[in-house]
CSV table of C-alpha atoms (C1' of nucleotides) in Angstrom, one decimal:
chain,number,residue,atom,x,y,z
A,210,MET,CA,81.7,122.0,45.2
A,211,SER,CA,80.2,125.0,47.0
A,212,ALA,CA,81.6,128.2,45.8
A,213,ASP,CA,78.6,129.9,47.2
A,214,PRO,CA,80.0,132.9,49.1
A,215,LEU,CA,77.3,132.7,51.7
A,216,ILE,CA,78.2,129.1,52.6
A,217,LEU,CA,81.9,130.1,52.6
A,218,ALA,CA,81.2,133.0,54.9
A,219,GLN,CA,79.2,130.7,57.2
A,220,ASP,CA,82.0,128.2,57.4
A,221,ARG,CA,84.5,130.9,58.2
A,222,PHE,CA,82.3,132.3,60.9
A,223,ILE,CA,81.9,128.8,62.4
A,224,ALA,CA,85.6,128.4,62.4
A,225,VAL,CA,86.3,131.7,64.0
A,226,TRP,CA,83.6,131.2,66.6
A,227,GLY,CA,85.0,127.7,67.3
A,228,GLN,CA,88.4,129.3,68.1
A,229,MET,CA,86.7,131.6,70.6
A,230,SER,CA,85.4,128.5,72.5
A,231,GLY,CA,88.1,128.8,75.1
A,232,ALA,CA,87.0,132.3,75.9
A,233,TRP,CA,83.5,131.1,76.8
A,234,GLY,CA,84.7,128.0,78.6
A,235,ILE,CA,83.0,125.6,76.3
A,236,SER,CA,84.3,123.0,73.9
A,237,ARG,CA,85.2,123.7,70.3
A,238,THR,CA,82.4,121.6,68.9
A,239,MET,CA,79.8,123.3,71.2
A,240,ALA,CA,80.9,126.6,69.9
A,241,GLU,CA,80.8,125.4,66.3
A,242,VAL,CA,77.3,124.0,66.7
A,243,HIS,CA,76.2,127.3,68.2
A,244,ALA,CA,77.8,129.3,65.5
A,245,LEU,CA,76.1,127.2,62.8
A,246,LEU,CA,72.7,127.7,64.4
A,247,TYR,CA,73.3,131.4,64.9
A,248,ILE,CA,74.7,132.3,61.6
A,249,THR,CA,72.2,130.3,59.5
A,250,GLY,CA,69.3,131.5,61.7
A,251,GLU,CA,67.6,128.2,60.9
A,252,ALA,CA,66.3,125.4,63.1
A,253,MET,CA,68.3,122.3,62.4
A,254,CYS,CA,68.0,118.7,63.5
A,255,THR,CA,70.8,116.5,64.7
A,256,ASP,CA,71.5,115.0,61.3
A,257,ASP,CA,71.7,118.4,59.6
A,258,ILE,CA,74.3,119.4,62.1
A,259,MET,CA,76.3,116.2,61.9
A,260,GLU,CA,76.5,116.4,58.2
A,261,ARG,CA,77.4,120.1,58.0
A,262,LEU,CA,80.1,120.0,60.8
A,263,GLU,CA,81.2,116.4,60.0
A,264,ILE,CA,80.9,115.2,63.6
A,265,SER,CA,79.6,112.0,65.2
A,266,ARG,CA,76.0,111.6,66.4
A,267,GLY,CA,77.2,111.3,70.0
A,268,ASN,CA,79.2,114.5,69.8
A,269,ALA,CA,76.3,116.4,68.3
A,270,SER,CA,73.9,115.1,70.9
A,271,MET,CA,76.2,116.0,73.8
A,272,SER,CA,77.0,119.4,72.4
A,273,LEU,CA,73.4,120.2,71.9
A,274,ARG,CA,72.5,119.2,75.4
A,275,SER,CA,75.2,121.4,76.8
A,276,LEU,CA,74.1,124.3,74.7
A,277,LEU,CA,70.6,123.8,76.1
A,278,ASP,CA,72.0,123.8,79.6
A,279,TRP,CA,73.7,127.1,78.9
A,280,GLY,CA,70.3,128.4,77.7
A,281,ILE,CA,71.7,129.7,74.4
A,282,VAL,CA,70.0,127.1,72.1
A,283,GLU,CA,66.4,126.0,72.3
A,284,ARG,CA,64.4,123.1,71.1
A,285,ALA,CA,62.0,123.6,68.2
A,286,HIS,CA,59.6,121.3,66.4
A,287,LYS,CA,58.3,121.0,62.9
A,288,ARG,CA,54.8,119.7,62.3
A,289,GLY,CA,54.5,116.2,61.1
A,290,ASP,CA,58.2,115.6,61.9
A,291,ARG,CA,59.2,113.6,64.9
A,292,LYS,CA,62.7,114.9,64.9
A,293,GLU,CA,63.8,117.5,67.3
A,294,TYR,CA,65.1,120.7,65.9
A,295,PHE,CA,67.3,123.3,67.5
A,296,SER,CA,67.7,127.0,67.0
A,297,ALA,CA,70.0,129.6,68.5
A,298,GLU,CA,69.0,132.7,70.3
A,299,GLN,CA,69.2,135.5,67.7
A,300,ASP,CA,69.4,138.4,70.1
A,301,VAL,CA,73.1,138.9,70.7
A,302,TRP,CA,72.6,140.8,73.9
A,303,ALA,CA,70.4,138.0,75.2
A,304,LEU,CA,73.0,135.5,74.2
A,305,PHE,CA,75.7,137.3,76.3
A,306,ARG,CA,73.4,137.8,79.2
A,307,ALA,CA,72.9,134.0,79.3
A,308,ILE,CA,76.7,133.5,79.1
A,309,VAL,CA,77.3,135.9,81.9
A,310,ARG,CA,74.6,134.4,84.0
A,311,GLU,CA,76.1,130.9,83.6
A,312,ARG,CA,79.6,132.0,84.3
A,313,ILE,CA,78.7,133.8,87.5
A,314,ALA,CA,76.9,130.7,88.6
A,315,ARG,CA,79.6,128.3,87.6
A,316,GLU,CA,82.7,130.3,88.5
A,317,VAL,CA,82.2,133.4,90.6
A,318,ASP,CA,79.8,132.0,93.1
A,319,PRO,CA,81.8,128.9,93.9
A,320,LEU,CA,85.0,131.1,94.1
A,321,LEU,CA,83.4,133.5,96.5
A,322,ALA,CA,82.3,130.6,98.7
A,323,SER,CA,85.8,129.2,98.7
A,324,LEU,CA,87.4,132.5,99.5
A,325,HIS,CA,85.1,132.9,102.5
A,326,GLU,CA,86.1,129.5,103.7
A,327,ILE,CA,89.7,130.3,103.3
A,328,ARG,CA,89.1,133.6,105.2
A,329,ASP,CA,87.9,131.6,108.1
A,330,MET,CA,91.0,129.4,108.3
A,331,THR,CA,93.3,132.1,109.8
A,332,PRO,CA,92.8,133.4,113.3
A,333,THR,CA,92.5,137.2,113.7
A,334,ASP,CA,92.1,139.6,116.6
A,335,ARG,CA,88.4,139.6,115.9
A,336,ALA,CA,88.0,135.9,115.8
A,337,ARG,CA,89.9,134.9,119.0
A,338,ARG,CA,89.9,137.9,121.4
A,339,GLY,CA,92.0,137.0,124.4
A,340,GLU,CA,94.1,134.2,123.0
A,341,ALA,CA,97.8,134.7,122.6
A,342,ILE,CA,99.4,134.5,119.2
A,343,PRO,CA,103.1,135.1,118.5
A,344,GLU,CA,103.4,138.6,117.2
A,345,MET,CA,105.3,137.7,114.0
A,346,LEU,CA,102.6,135.2,113.1
A,347,ARG,CA,99.8,137.6,113.8
A,348,ASP,CA,101.4,140.2,111.6
A,349,SER,CA,101.8,137.9,108.6
A,350,ALA,CA,98.3,136.5,109.2
A,351,GLU,CA,96.9,140.0,109.1
A,352,ALA,CA,98.6,140.8,105.8
A,353,HIS,CA,97.4,137.5,104.4
A,354,ASN,CA,93.8,138.3,105.5
A,355,LYS,CA,94.1,141.7,103.9
A,356,ARG,CA,95.1,140.2,100.6
A,357,LEU,CA,92.2,137.8,100.8
A,358,ASP,CA,89.8,140.6,101.6
A,359,ASN,CA,91.0,142.5,98.6
A,360,MET,CA,90.2,139.6,96.4
A,361,LEU,CA,86.8,139.1,98.0
A,362,GLU,CA,85.9,142.7,97.6
A,363,PHE,CA,86.8,142.6,93.9
A,364,PHE,CA,84.7,139.5,93.2
A,365,GLN,CA,81.8,140.8,95.2
A,366,VAL,CA,81.8,143.9,93.0
A,367,LEU,CA,82.1,141.8,89.9
A,368,GLU,CA,79.2,139.7,91.0
A,369,ARG,CA,77.0,142.7,91.6
A,370,LEU,CA,78.0,144.1,88.3
A,371,GLY,CA,77.3,140.8,86.6
A,372,ASN,CA,73.9,140.5,88.2
A,373,ARG,CA,73.0,144.0,87.2
A,374,PHE,CA,73.9,143.2,83.6
A,375,VAL,CA,72.0,140.0,83.6
A,376,SER,CA,68.9,140.8,85.5
A,377,PRO,CA,65.8,142.3,83.8
A,378,ALA,CA,65.5,141.5,80.2
A,379,GLY,CA,67.1,144.2,78.0
A,380,ARG,CA,69.0,146.0,80.6
A,381,GLY,CA,72.4,144.9,79.4
A,382,LEU,CA,72.3,147.1,76.3
A,383,GLN,CA,71.0,150.1,78.2
A,384,MET,CA,73.7,149.7,80.8
A,385,ALA,CA,76.5,149.6,78.2
A,386,ALA,CA,75.0,152.5,76.2
A,387,THR,CA,74.7,154.6,79.4
A,388,LEU,CA,78.3,153.8,80.3
A,389,LEU,CA,79.7,154.8,77.0
A,390,SER,CA,77.7,157.9,76.5
A,391,LYS,CA,77.7,159.4,80.1
A,392,MET,CA,81.4,158.9,80.8
A,393,ASP,CA,84.1,160.9,79.1
A,394,PRO,CA,87.5,159.2,78.4
A,395,GLY,CA,89.0,160.7,81.6
A,396,GLY,CA,86.5,159.1,83.9
A,397,PRO,CA,83.1,159.6,85.4
A,398,ARG,CA,81.6,163.1,85.8
A,399,PRO,CA,79.9,164.3,89.0
B,1376,MET,CA,104.2,118.3,109.1
B,1377,SER,CA,102.9,121.8,108.7
B,1378,ALA,CA,99.8,122.3,110.8
B,1379,ASP,CA,100.4,126.0,110.5
B,1380,PRO,CA,97.0,127.5,109.6
B,1381,LEU,CA,98.6,130.2,107.5
B,1382,ILE,CA,100.4,127.7,105.3
B,1383,LEU,CA,97.2,125.6,105.0
B,1384,ALA,CA,95.2,128.7,104.0
B,1385,GLN,CA,97.8,129.6,101.4
B,1386,ASP,CA,97.7,126.1,100.0
B,1387,ARG,CA,94.0,126.2,99.8
B,1388,PHE,CA,94.1,129.6,98.1
B,1389,ILE,CA,96.6,128.3,95.6
B,1390,ALA,CA,94.4,125.3,94.8
B,1391,VAL,CA,91.3,127.4,94.4
B,1392,TRP,CA,93.0,129.9,92.2
B,1393,GLY,CA,94.4,127.0,90.2
B,1394,GLN,CA,90.9,125.8,89.5
B,1395,MET,CA,90.0,129.2,88.1
B,1396,SER,CA,92.8,129.0,85.6
B,1397,GLY,CA,90.4,128.1,82.8
B,1398,ALA,CA,88.4,131.3,83.4
B,1399,TRP,CA,91.5,133.4,82.7
B,1400,GLY,CA,92.7,131.4,79.8
B,1401,ILE,CA,95.9,130.4,81.4
B,1402,SER,CA,97.3,127.0,82.5
B,1403,ARG,CA,96.8,125.5,85.9
B,1404,THR,CA,100.4,125.9,86.9
B,1405,MET,CA,100.6,129.5,85.8
B,1406,ALA,CA,97.6,130.3,88.0
B,1407,GLU,CA,99.2,128.4,90.9
B,1408,VAL,CA,102.5,130.2,90.6
B,1409,HIS,CA,100.6,133.5,90.5
B,1410,ALA,CA,98.5,132.5,93.5
B,1411,LEU,CA,101.6,131.6,95.5
B,1412,LEU,CA,103.3,134.9,94.8
B,1413,TYR,CA,100.1,136.9,95.4
B,1414,ILE,CA,99.1,135.2,98.7
B,1415,THR,CA,102.5,135.2,100.3
B,1416,GLY,CA,103.3,138.7,99.1
B,1417,GLU,CA,106.9,137.7,98.9
B,1418,ALA,CA,109.4,137.7,96.1
B,1419,MET,CA,110.5,134.2,95.4
B,1420,CYS,CA,113.1,132.6,93.2
B,1421,THR,CA,112.6,129.7,90.8
B,1422,ASP,CA,113.8,127.1,93.3
B,1423,ASP,CA,111.4,128.4,96.0
B,1424,ILE,CA,108.5,128.0,93.7
B,1425,MET,CA,109.6,124.6,92.4
B,1426,GLU,CA,109.8,123.3,95.9
B,1427,ARG,CA,106.6,124.8,97.2
B,1428,LEU,CA,104.5,123.7,94.3
B,1429,GLU,CA,106.4,120.5,93.5
B,1430,ILE,CA,106.9,121.3,89.8
B,1431,SER,CA,109.8,120.9,87.5
B,1432,ARG,CA,112.3,123.6,86.7
B,1433,GLY,CA,111.2,123.8,83.1
B,1434,ASN,CA,107.6,124.2,84.1
B,1435,ALA,CA,108.4,126.9,86.6
B,1436,SER,CA,110.5,128.7,84.1
B,1437,MET,CA,107.9,128.7,81.4
B,1438,SER,CA,105.0,129.6,83.7
B,1439,LEU,CA,107.0,132.6,85.1
B,1440,ARG,CA,107.8,133.7,81.6
B,1441,SER,CA,104.1,133.6,80.6
B,1442,LEU,CA,103.1,135.5,83.8
B,1443,LEU,CA,105.7,138.2,82.9
B,1444,ASP,CA,104.2,138.3,79.4
B,1445,TRP,CA,100.7,138.9,80.9
B,1446,GLY,CA,102.2,141.6,83.0
B,1447,ILE,CA,100.9,140.3,86.3
B,1448,VAL,CA,104.2,139.2,87.8
B,1449,GLU,CA,107.5,141.2,87.8
B,1450,ARG,CA,111.1,140.5,88.2
B,1451,ALA,CA,112.8,141.5,91.4
B,1452,HIS,CA,116.4,141.2,92.6
B,1453,LYS,CA,118.1,140.8,95.9
B,1454,ARG,CA,121.4,142.4,96.5
B,1455,GLY,CA,124.4,140.1,96.5
B,1456,ASP,CA,122.3,137.3,95.0
B,1457,ARG,CA,122.5,136.4,91.3
B,1458,LYS,CA,119.2,134.6,91.3
B,1459,GLU,CA,116.1,136.2,89.8
B,1460,TYR,CA,113.2,136.7,92.1
B,1461,PHE,CA,109.6,137.2,91.1
B,1462,SER,CA,106.7,139.0,92.8
B,1463,ALA,CA,103.0,139.4,92.0
B,1464,GLU,CA,101.2,142.6,91.6
B,1465,GLN,CA,99.5,143.3,94.9
B,1466,ASP,CA,96.8,145.7,93.8
B,1467,VAL,CA,93.9,143.5,92.8
B,1468,TRP,CA,92.4,146.1,90.5
B,1469,ALA,CA,95.7,146.5,88.7
B,1470,LEU,CA,95.8,142.8,88.3
B,1471,PHE,CA,92.5,142.6,86.6
B,1472,ARG,CA,93.1,145.6,84.5
B,1473,ALA,CA,96.2,143.7,83.2
B,1474,ILE,CA,94.1,140.6,82.6
B,1475,VAL,CA,91.4,142.6,80.7
B,1476,ARG,CA,94.1,144.4,78.7
B,1477,GLU,CA,95.6,141.1,77.6
B,1478,ARG,CA,92.3,139.4,76.8
B,1479,ILE,CA,91.2,142.3,74.6
B,1480,ALA,CA,94.5,142.1,72.7
B,1481,ARG,CA,94.5,138.3,72.4
B,1482,GLU,CA,90.8,137.6,71.8
B,1483,VAL,CA,88.6,140.5,71.1
B,1484,ASP,CA,90.8,142.4,68.6
B,1485,PRO,CA,91.6,139.3,66.4
B,1486,LEU,CA,87.9,138.4,66.6
B,1487,LEU,CA,86.8,141.8,65.4
B,1488,ALA,CA,89.3,141.6,62.6
B,1489,SER,CA,88.0,138.2,61.5
B,1490,LEU,CA,84.4,139.4,61.7
B,1491,HIS,CA,85.2,142.3,59.5
B,1492,GLU,CA,86.8,140.0,57.0
B,1493,ILE,CA,83.8,137.7,57.0
B,1494,ARG,CA,81.6,140.7,56.6
B,1495,ASP,CA,83.4,141.5,53.3
B,1496,MET,CA,82.8,138.0,51.9
B,1497,THR,CA,79.1,138.5,51.0
B,1498,PRO,CA,77.9,140.8,48.4
B,1499,THR,CA,75.4,143.4,49.4
B,1500,ASP,CA,73.5,146.2,47.6
B,1501,ARG,CA,75.9,148.7,48.9
B,1502,ALA,CA,78.9,146.7,47.7
B,1503,ARG,CA,77.9,145.9,44.2
B,1504,ARG,CA,75.3,148.4,43.0
B,1505,GLY,CA,74.1,147.4,39.6
B,1506,GLU,CA,75.0,143.8,39.5
B,1507,ALA,CA,72.2,141.3,39.4
B,1508,ILE,CA,71.9,138.8,42.3
B,1509,PRO,CA,69.1,136.2,42.5
B,1510,GLU,CA,66.4,137.6,44.9
B,1511,MET,CA,66.3,134.6,47.2
B,1512,LEU,CA,70.1,134.7,47.6
B,1513,ARG,CA,70.1,138.4,48.2
B,1514,ASP,CA,67.5,138.1,51.0
B,1515,SER,CA,69.4,135.4,52.9
B,1516,ALA,CA,72.6,137.3,52.4
B,1517,GLU,CA,71.1,140.3,53.9
B,1518,ALA,CA,69.8,138.4,56.9
B,1519,HIS,CA,73.3,136.9,57.3
B,1520,ASN,CA,74.9,140.3,57.2
B,1521,LYS,CA,72.5,141.6,59.8
B,1522,ARG,CA,73.5,138.8,62.1
B,1523,LEU,CA,77.2,139.5,61.6
B,1524,ASP,CA,76.6,143.2,62.2
B,1525,ASN,CA,74.9,142.5,65.4
B,1526,MET,CA,77.9,140.5,66.6
B,1527,LEU,CA,80.2,143.2,65.4
B,1528,GLU,CA,78.3,145.8,67.3
B,1529,PHE,CA,78.4,143.8,70.4
B,1530,PHE,CA,82.1,143.3,70.4
B,1531,GLN,CA,82.8,146.9,69.5
B,1532,VAL,CA,80.9,148.0,72.5
B,1533,LEU,CA,82.7,145.4,74.6
B,1534,GLU,CA,86.1,146.6,73.4
B,1535,ARG,CA,85.3,150.2,74.1
B,1536,LEU,CA,84.1,149.2,77.6
B,1537,GLY,CA,87.2,147.2,78.1
B,1538,ASN,CA,89.5,149.9,77.0
B,1539,ARG,CA,87.7,152.4,79.3
B,1540,PHE,CA,88.2,150.0,82.2
B,1541,VAL,CA,91.8,149.4,81.4
B,1542,SER,CA,93.1,152.8,80.4
B,1543,PRO,CA,94.3,155.4,82.9
B,1544,ALA,CA,95.6,153.8,86.1
B,1545,GLY,CA,93.0,153.6,88.8
B,1546,ARG,CA,89.9,154.1,86.6
B,1547,GLY,CA,88.6,150.6,86.8
B,1548,LEU,CA,87.6,151.0,90.4
B,1549,GLN,CA,85.9,154.3,89.9
B,1550,MET,CA,84.1,153.0,86.9
B,1551,ALA,CA,82.7,150.0,88.8
B,1552,ALA,CA,81.8,152.2,91.8
B,1553,THR,CA,80.0,154.7,89.6
B,1554,LEU,CA,78.1,151.9,88.0
B,1555,LEU,CA,76.9,150.4,91.2
B,1556,SER,CA,76.1,153.6,92.9
B,1557,LYS,CA,74.5,155.6,90.1
B,1558,MET,CA,72.2,153.0,88.7
B,1559,ASP,CA,69.2,151.7,90.6
B,1560,PRO,CA,68.1,148.1,90.1
B,1561,GLY,CA,65.6,149.0,87.5
B,1562,GLY,CA,68.1,150.6,85.1
B,1563,PRO,CA,69.8,153.9,84.5
B,1564,ARG,CA,68.2,157.2,85.4
B,1565,PRO,CA,68.1,160.2,83.1
C,1429,DC,C1',139.3,132.1,78.9
C,1430,DT,C1',137.4,129.1,82.4
C,1431,DT,C1',134.5,128.0,86.0
C,1432,DG,C1',130.4,128.0,88.5
C,1433,DT,C1',125.7,129.6,88.9
C,1434,DC,C1',121.5,130.3,87.2
C,1435,DT,C1',118.0,130.3,83.2
C,1436,DT,C1',115.8,128.6,79.0
C,1437,DT,C1',114.6,125.2,75.7
C,1438,DC,C1',112.5,121.3,73.8
C,1439,DA,C1',111.7,116.3,72.6
C,1440,DG,C1',109.3,112.9,74.6
C,1441,DA,C1',106.3,111.3,78.6
C,1442,DA,C1',102.4,112.0,81.2
C,1443,DT,C1',97.9,113.7,81.7
C,1444,DA,C1',93.5,115.6,80.4
C,1445,DT,C1',90.1,116.5,77.1
C,1446,DT,C1',87.2,115.6,73.4
C,1447,DC,C1',85.2,112.5,69.9
C,1448,DT,C1',83.4,108.3,68.0
C,1449,DG,C1',80.2,104.6,67.1
C,1450,DA,C1',77.6,101.0,68.5
C,1451,DA,C1',74.4,99.6,71.9
C,1452,DA,C1',70.8,100.8,75.0
C,1453,DG,C1',67.0,103.9,75.9
C,1454,DT,C1',62.8,106.4,74.7
C,1455,DT,C1',58.6,107.6,72.5
C,1456,DA,C1',54.9,107.8,68.8
C,1457,DG,C1',52.1,105.4,65.9
C,1458,DT,C1',49.6,101.3,64.7
D,409,DA,C1',52.5,95.0,72.5
D,410,DC,C1',55.3,95.7,68.6
D,411,DT,C1',57.8,98.4,65.4
D,412,DA,C1',60.2,102.1,63.5
D,413,DA,C1',62.2,106.6,64.3
D,414,DC,C1',64.8,109.1,66.9
D,415,DT,C1',67.9,110.3,71.1
D,416,DT,C1',71.2,109.4,74.7
D,417,DT,C1',74.9,107.1,76.8
D,418,DC,C1',79.5,105.7,77.6
D,419,DA,C1',83.9,102.8,77.0
D,420,DG,C1',87.6,103.1,74.5
D,421,DA,C1',90.1,105.8,70.6
D,422,DA,C1',91.9,109.9,69.1
D,423,DT,C1',93.6,114.3,70.0
D,424,DA,C1',95.4,118.2,72.5
D,425,DT,C1',97.6,120.1,76.3
D,426,DT,C1',100.8,120.3,79.9
D,427,DC,C1',104.9,118.7,82.4
D,428,DT,C1',109.5,116.8,83.0
D,429,DG,C1',114.4,116.6,83.0
D,430,DA,C1',118.5,116.8,80.8
D,431,DA,C1',121.1,119.4,77.7
D,432,DA,C1',122.3,123.8,75.9
D,433,DG,C1',122.6,128.7,76.7
D,434,DA,C1',123.8,132.9,79.1
D,435,DC,C1',126.5,135.7,82.0
D,436,DA,C1',129.3,137.3,86.0
D,437,DA,C1',133.4,136.6,88.6
D,438,DG,C1',138.1,135.4,88.9
DNA sequence: CTTGTCTTTCAGAATATTCTGAAAGTTAGT
DNA sequence: ACTAACTTTCAGAATATTCTGAAAGACAAG
């Protein structure tokens, strides 16, 4: 059997990364496939992956497709070989920029849209000027709207931050480095 | 039935927040209970929650316990009433500081520990000075270690950032504001 | 110590997610 | 156009997660 420490370390990495799958909002197998491609640094074909991870062809195919959709794995080809090969982004910062980009698109944007819709469901002074609303109802509606606005504001800031992190290639690292070096533990300096 | 727009808006908010549950790594019901407490702004007892969300007593009890563990819901008491009441943190930034704090503790810290362990599984020049290792193996081990180190570096930065965001009360907001105001779209200025 | 009120627990049921494998689909080469 | 090599799809199986409800536990008041 394989007592090769490199293989063992790879397997352990794959297992650990698989456990993090929940944190990225992807399935365990997707994470394991990604881990395998990342940690070996090699381009592999479907059969290589099936064999190493002991998963079915269908599962491998679907996981690879999803990883391609997320933009963190890309197709590769070997000359004289009809098979498709796949390789993972090796730049860790680029990897996480891709993850943040997808999660903003899949989670934050739809949430903001929903929150705006909900915001439009309750009447306010602004919305209906002259119309009479029982005072008690108006008060609780205003408190409700304030709570919604606080949420909205938070996610708008989050989205702007995320887009800043994601946008031009390579900025994520600089942003983090700047943050950590320019701010002392007590907070930002003037 | 209730055509009260406020109730309808609350229900919609609860549903939307419930769908985000995956993003925070909590169950749908936990998120719905939290949403209910947040959007109504009221302290409610188990029976109130069971009735409004149409869930079982056991589910309500467990969800509330978990929310207490996360530190985003707290116990409250009403005089002359033996029942326990629960209310959600109303400061949105405090809410997300709590979430970040928990996720660092539950996900990032264990991951860093595992990555360090994995880092120690492969021999390097540093680790075993004189011992002979086949050249090919040594090269691939070094590439492997570099990949691990890149991951480690990323998560160390992430953890420091997270802790900065979380630490003294109120800093999260300032940090985000600083980020957004001090950096132009092209990147940080000297 | 007993009762009544409220809370927690947990085995099994219900639900949701993920995986398999065989069949259908696709494409390159001849 | 046919074949061989490879990829994708998807219904049903396997697995994992979440929920229920009844029983047990906890605690204050009398």
